[in-house]
Short mmCIF file of C-alpha atoms in Angstrom, two decimals:
data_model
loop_
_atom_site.label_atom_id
_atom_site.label_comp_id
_atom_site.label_asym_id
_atom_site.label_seq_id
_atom_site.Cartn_x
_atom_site.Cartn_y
_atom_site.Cartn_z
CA UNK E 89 92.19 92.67 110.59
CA UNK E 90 90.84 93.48 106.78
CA UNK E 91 90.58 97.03 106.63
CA UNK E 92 88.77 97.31 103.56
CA UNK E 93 88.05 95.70 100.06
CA UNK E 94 90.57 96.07 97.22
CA UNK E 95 92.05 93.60 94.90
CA UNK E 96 94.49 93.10 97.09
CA UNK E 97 91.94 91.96 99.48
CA UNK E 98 90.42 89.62 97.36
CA UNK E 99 93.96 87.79 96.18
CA UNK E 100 93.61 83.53 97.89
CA UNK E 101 95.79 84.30 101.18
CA UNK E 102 98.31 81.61 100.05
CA UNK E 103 99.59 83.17 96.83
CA UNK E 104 99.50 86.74 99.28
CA UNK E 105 102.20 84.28 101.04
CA UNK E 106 104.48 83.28 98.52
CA UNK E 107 104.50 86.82 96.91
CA UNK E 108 105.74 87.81 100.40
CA UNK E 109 108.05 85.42 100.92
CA UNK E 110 109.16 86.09 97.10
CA UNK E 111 109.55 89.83 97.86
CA UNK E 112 111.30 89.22 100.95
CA UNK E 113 114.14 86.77 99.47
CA UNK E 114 114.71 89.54 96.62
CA UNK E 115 115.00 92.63 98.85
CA UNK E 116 117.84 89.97 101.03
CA UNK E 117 119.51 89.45 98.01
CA UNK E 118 119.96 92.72 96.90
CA UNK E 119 123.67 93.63 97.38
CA UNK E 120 124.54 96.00 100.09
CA UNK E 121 124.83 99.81 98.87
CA UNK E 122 122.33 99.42 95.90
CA UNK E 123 120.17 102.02 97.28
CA UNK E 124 117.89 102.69 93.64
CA UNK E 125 117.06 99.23 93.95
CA UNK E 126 115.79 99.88 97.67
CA UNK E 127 114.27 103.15 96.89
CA UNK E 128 112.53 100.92 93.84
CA UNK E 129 111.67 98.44 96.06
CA UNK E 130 109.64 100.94 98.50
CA UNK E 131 108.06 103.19 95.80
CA UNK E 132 106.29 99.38 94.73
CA UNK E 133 105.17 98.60 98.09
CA UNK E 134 103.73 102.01 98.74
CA UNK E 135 102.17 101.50 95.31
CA UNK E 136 100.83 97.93 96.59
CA UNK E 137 99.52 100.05 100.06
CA UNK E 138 97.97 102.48 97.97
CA UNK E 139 95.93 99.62 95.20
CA UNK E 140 95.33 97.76 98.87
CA UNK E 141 93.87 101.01 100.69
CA UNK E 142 95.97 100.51 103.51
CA UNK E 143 95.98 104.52 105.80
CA UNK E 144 99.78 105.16 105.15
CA UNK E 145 99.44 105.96 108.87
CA UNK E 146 98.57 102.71 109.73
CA UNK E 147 101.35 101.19 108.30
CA UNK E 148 103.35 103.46 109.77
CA UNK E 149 102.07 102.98 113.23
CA UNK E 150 103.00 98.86 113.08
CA UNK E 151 106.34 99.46 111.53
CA UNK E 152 106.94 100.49 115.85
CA UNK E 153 107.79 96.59 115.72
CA UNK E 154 110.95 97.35 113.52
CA UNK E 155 112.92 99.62 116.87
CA UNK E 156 115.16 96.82 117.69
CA UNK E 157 116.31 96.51 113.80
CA UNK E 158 116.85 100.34 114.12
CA UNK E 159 118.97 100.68 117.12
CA UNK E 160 120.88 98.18 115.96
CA UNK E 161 121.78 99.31 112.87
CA UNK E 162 122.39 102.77 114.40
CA UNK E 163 124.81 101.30 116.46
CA UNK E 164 126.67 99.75 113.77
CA UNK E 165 128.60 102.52 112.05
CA UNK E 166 129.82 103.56 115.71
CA UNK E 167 130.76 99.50 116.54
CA UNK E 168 132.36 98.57 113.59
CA UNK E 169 135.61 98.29 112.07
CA UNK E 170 137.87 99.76 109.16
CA UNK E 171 138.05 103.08 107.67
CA UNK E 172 136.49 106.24 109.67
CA UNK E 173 134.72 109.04 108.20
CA UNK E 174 133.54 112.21 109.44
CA UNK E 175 130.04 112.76 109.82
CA UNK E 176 128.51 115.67 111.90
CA UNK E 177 131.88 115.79 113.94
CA UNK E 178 131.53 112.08 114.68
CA UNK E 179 133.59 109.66 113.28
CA UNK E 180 132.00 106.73 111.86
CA UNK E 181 133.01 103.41 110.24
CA UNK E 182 132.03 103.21 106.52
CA UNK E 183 131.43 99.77 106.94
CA UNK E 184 129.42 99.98 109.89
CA UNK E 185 127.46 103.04 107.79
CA UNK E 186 127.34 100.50 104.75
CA UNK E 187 125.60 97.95 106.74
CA UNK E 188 123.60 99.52 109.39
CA UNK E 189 121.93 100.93 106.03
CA UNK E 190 121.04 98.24 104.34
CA UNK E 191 120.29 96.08 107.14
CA UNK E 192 117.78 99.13 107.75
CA UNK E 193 116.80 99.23 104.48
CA UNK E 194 115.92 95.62 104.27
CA UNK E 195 114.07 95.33 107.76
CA UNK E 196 112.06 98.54 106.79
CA UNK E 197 111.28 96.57 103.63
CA UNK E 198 110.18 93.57 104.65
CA UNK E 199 107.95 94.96 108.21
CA UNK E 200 105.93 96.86 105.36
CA UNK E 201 105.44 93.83 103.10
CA UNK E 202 104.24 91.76 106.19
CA UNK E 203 102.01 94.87 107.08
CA UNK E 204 100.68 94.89 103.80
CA UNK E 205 99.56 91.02 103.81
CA UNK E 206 98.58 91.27 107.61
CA UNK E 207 96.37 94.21 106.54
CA UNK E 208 94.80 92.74 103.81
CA UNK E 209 93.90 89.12 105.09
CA UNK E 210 91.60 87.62 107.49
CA UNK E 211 93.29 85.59 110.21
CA UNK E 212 91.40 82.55 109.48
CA UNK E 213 92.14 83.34 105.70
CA UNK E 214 95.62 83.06 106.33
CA UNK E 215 95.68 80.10 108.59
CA UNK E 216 93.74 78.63 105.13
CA UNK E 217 96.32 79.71 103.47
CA UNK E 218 98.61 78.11 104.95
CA UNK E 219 96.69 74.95 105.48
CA UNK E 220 96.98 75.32 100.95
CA UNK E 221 100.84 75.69 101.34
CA UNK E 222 100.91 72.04 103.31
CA UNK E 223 101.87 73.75 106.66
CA UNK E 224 101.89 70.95 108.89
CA UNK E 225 98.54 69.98 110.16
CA UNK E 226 99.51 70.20 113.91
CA UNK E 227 100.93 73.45 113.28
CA UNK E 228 97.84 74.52 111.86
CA UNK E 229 95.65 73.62 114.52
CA UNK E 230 98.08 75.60 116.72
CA UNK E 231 97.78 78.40 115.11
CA UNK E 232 93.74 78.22 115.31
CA UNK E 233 93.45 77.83 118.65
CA UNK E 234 96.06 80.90 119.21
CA UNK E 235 93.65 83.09 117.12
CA UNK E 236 90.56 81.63 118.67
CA UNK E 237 91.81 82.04 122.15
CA UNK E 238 94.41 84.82 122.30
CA UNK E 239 91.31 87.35 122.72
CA UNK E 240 89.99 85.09 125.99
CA UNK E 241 93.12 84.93 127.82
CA UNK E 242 93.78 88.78 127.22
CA UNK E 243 90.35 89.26 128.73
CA UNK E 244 91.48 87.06 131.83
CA UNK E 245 94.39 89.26 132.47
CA UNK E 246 92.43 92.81 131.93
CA UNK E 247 89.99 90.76 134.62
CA UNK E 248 93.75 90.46 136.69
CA UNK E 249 94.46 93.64 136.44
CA UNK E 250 91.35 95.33 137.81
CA UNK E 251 91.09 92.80 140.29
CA UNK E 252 94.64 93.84 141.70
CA UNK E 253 93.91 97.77 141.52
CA UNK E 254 90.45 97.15 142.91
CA UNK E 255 92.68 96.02 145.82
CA UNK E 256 94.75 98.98 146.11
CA UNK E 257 97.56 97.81 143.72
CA UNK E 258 99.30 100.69 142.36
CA UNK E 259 102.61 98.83 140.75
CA UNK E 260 106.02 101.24 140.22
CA UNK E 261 107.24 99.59 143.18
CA UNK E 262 109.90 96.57 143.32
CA UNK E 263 108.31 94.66 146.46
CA UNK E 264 104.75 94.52 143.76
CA UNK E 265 106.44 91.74 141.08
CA UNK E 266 105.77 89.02 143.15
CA UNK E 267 102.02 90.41 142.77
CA UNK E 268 102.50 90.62 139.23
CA UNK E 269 104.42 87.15 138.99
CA UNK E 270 101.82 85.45 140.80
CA UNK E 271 99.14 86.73 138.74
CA UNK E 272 101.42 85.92 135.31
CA UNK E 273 101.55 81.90 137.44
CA UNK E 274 97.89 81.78 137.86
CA UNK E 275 97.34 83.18 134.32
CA UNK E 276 99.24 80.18 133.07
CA UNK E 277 97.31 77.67 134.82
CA UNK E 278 94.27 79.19 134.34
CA UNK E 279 95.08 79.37 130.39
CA UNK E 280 96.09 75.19 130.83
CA UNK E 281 93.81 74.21 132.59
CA UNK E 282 90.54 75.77 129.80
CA UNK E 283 92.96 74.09 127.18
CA UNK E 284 92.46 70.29 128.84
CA UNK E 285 88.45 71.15 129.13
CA UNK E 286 88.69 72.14 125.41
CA UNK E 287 90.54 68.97 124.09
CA UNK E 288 87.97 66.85 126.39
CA UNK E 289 85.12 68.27 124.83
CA UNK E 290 86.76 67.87 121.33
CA UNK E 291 87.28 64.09 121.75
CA UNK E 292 83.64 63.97 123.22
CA UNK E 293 82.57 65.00 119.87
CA UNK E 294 84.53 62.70 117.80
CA UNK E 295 87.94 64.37 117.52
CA UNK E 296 90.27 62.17 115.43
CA UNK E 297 93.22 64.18 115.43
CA UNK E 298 92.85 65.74 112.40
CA UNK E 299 91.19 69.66 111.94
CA UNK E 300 88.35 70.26 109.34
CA UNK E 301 89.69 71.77 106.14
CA UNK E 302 89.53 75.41 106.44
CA UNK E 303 89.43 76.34 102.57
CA UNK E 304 88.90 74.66 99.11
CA UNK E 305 88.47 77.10 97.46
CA UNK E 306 90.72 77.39 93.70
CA UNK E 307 92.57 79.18 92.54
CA UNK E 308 92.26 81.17 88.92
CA UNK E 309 95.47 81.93 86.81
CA UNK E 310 94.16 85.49 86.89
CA UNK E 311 94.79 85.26 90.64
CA UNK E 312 97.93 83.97 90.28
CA UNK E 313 99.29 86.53 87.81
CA UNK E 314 98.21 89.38 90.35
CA UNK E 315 100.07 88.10 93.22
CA UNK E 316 103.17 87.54 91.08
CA UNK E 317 103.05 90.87 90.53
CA UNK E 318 105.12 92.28 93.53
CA UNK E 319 107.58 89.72 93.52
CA UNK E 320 108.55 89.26 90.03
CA UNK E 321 108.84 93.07 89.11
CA UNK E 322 111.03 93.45 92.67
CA UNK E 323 113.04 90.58 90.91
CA UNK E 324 113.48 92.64 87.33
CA UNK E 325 115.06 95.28 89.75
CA UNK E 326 117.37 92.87 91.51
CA UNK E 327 118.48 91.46 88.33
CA UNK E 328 118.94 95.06 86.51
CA UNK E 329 121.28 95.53 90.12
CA UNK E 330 123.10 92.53 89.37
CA UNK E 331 123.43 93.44 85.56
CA UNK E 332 124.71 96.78 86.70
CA UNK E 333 127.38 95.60 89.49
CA UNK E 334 128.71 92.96 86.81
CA UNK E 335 129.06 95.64 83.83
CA UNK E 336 131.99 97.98 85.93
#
């Protein structure tokens, strides 16, 4: 969903792409323990949030998709091998405390890039975006129909749902999920069965195979030097790192 308008806002959704995928591949390469670099590497993207006028809260509320990353790294100084260290009474592996925190570091890094690009661009923006970056056609089309379609099957289960409480269905109990799996089956069928009725009205109005091109929009050089922006000054950091690591 765009939030707002901002230059970041107005960048073509297929450089927005590559400078994530750009930013993404630096922060990975960053060797483990280099935590300036990181710290660098999050003062620019809050910089990028800020030019972008993305709420800071927000972004914080969709980094939620990042728990796994964090309980798993978490885990990792108590899992791990080699040397202990005392921390708080507990002891800890310092390798397992080396790479729970970057792998955190990293995670957290790239969840707010993808924040930042899923803030700031249209879905069918991006799918033209991606149609620009030669994503295959089929794929494409996929992808369409997902964003097309994902807000009519939701509505079929919220029609589900009060259908089954209108009926005195409660849930909490363990004798309910074959309610609940039944409704999930005829979701599925339901969801199949409007997908067949879709393609046959396609082909009755001269599908081919082959999706109407979603963008042709060009690109200016101007353009192109803002989105390189992120990704090339995260890679002056990574390359100071490397500089750094190489001169001890």
């Amino acid at each position: 969903m765009v939030l707002a308008d901002s230059p970041v806002h107005r960048l073509p959704a297929h450089g927005k792409v590559l400078a994530l995928l750009g930013f993404v591949l630096v922060a990975v390469a960053t060797p483990a323990g280099t935590w300036w670099a990181f710290g660098t590497y999050a003062v620019l993207l809050v910089a990028t949030l800020l030019v972008a006028r993305v709420p800071l809260g927000l972004a914080g509320r969709r980094m939620v998709v990042e728990l796994p990353f964090v309980v798993f790294a978490l885990l990792m100084p108590f899992v791990a091998t080699g040397p202990r260290v005392e921390v708080l009474g507990l002891s800890l592996s310092r390798e397992g405390l080396l790479g729970g925190g970057t792998l955190l570091a990293k995670a957290t890094l790239g969840v707010v890039a993808a924040i930042v690009l899923a803030a700031t661009t249209a879905p069918r923006d991006l799918l033209a975006g991606l149609e620009r970056l030669r994503l295959p056609a089929v794929l494409v089309a996929i992808l369409s129909f997902m964003v097309r379609y994902v807000s009519v099957v939701s509505g079929d289960l919220q029609r589900m749902r009060v259908a089954r409480e209108s009926r005195g269905y409660s849930g909490g109990r363990v004798g309910h999920l074959k309610a609940v799996a039944a409704g999930a089956g005829s979701l599925f069928v339901r969801s199949y069965e409007r997908g067949e009725r879709v393609h046959l009205a396609m082909l009755a109005r001269g599908y081919d195979g082959r999706m109407p091109t979603l963008s042709s929009d060009s690109t200016s050089a101007a353009q192109v030097v803002r989105c390189a922006v992120l990704p090339v000054a995260a890679l002056a950091v990574l390359l100071v790192a490397r500089f750094r690591l190489g001169a001890r």
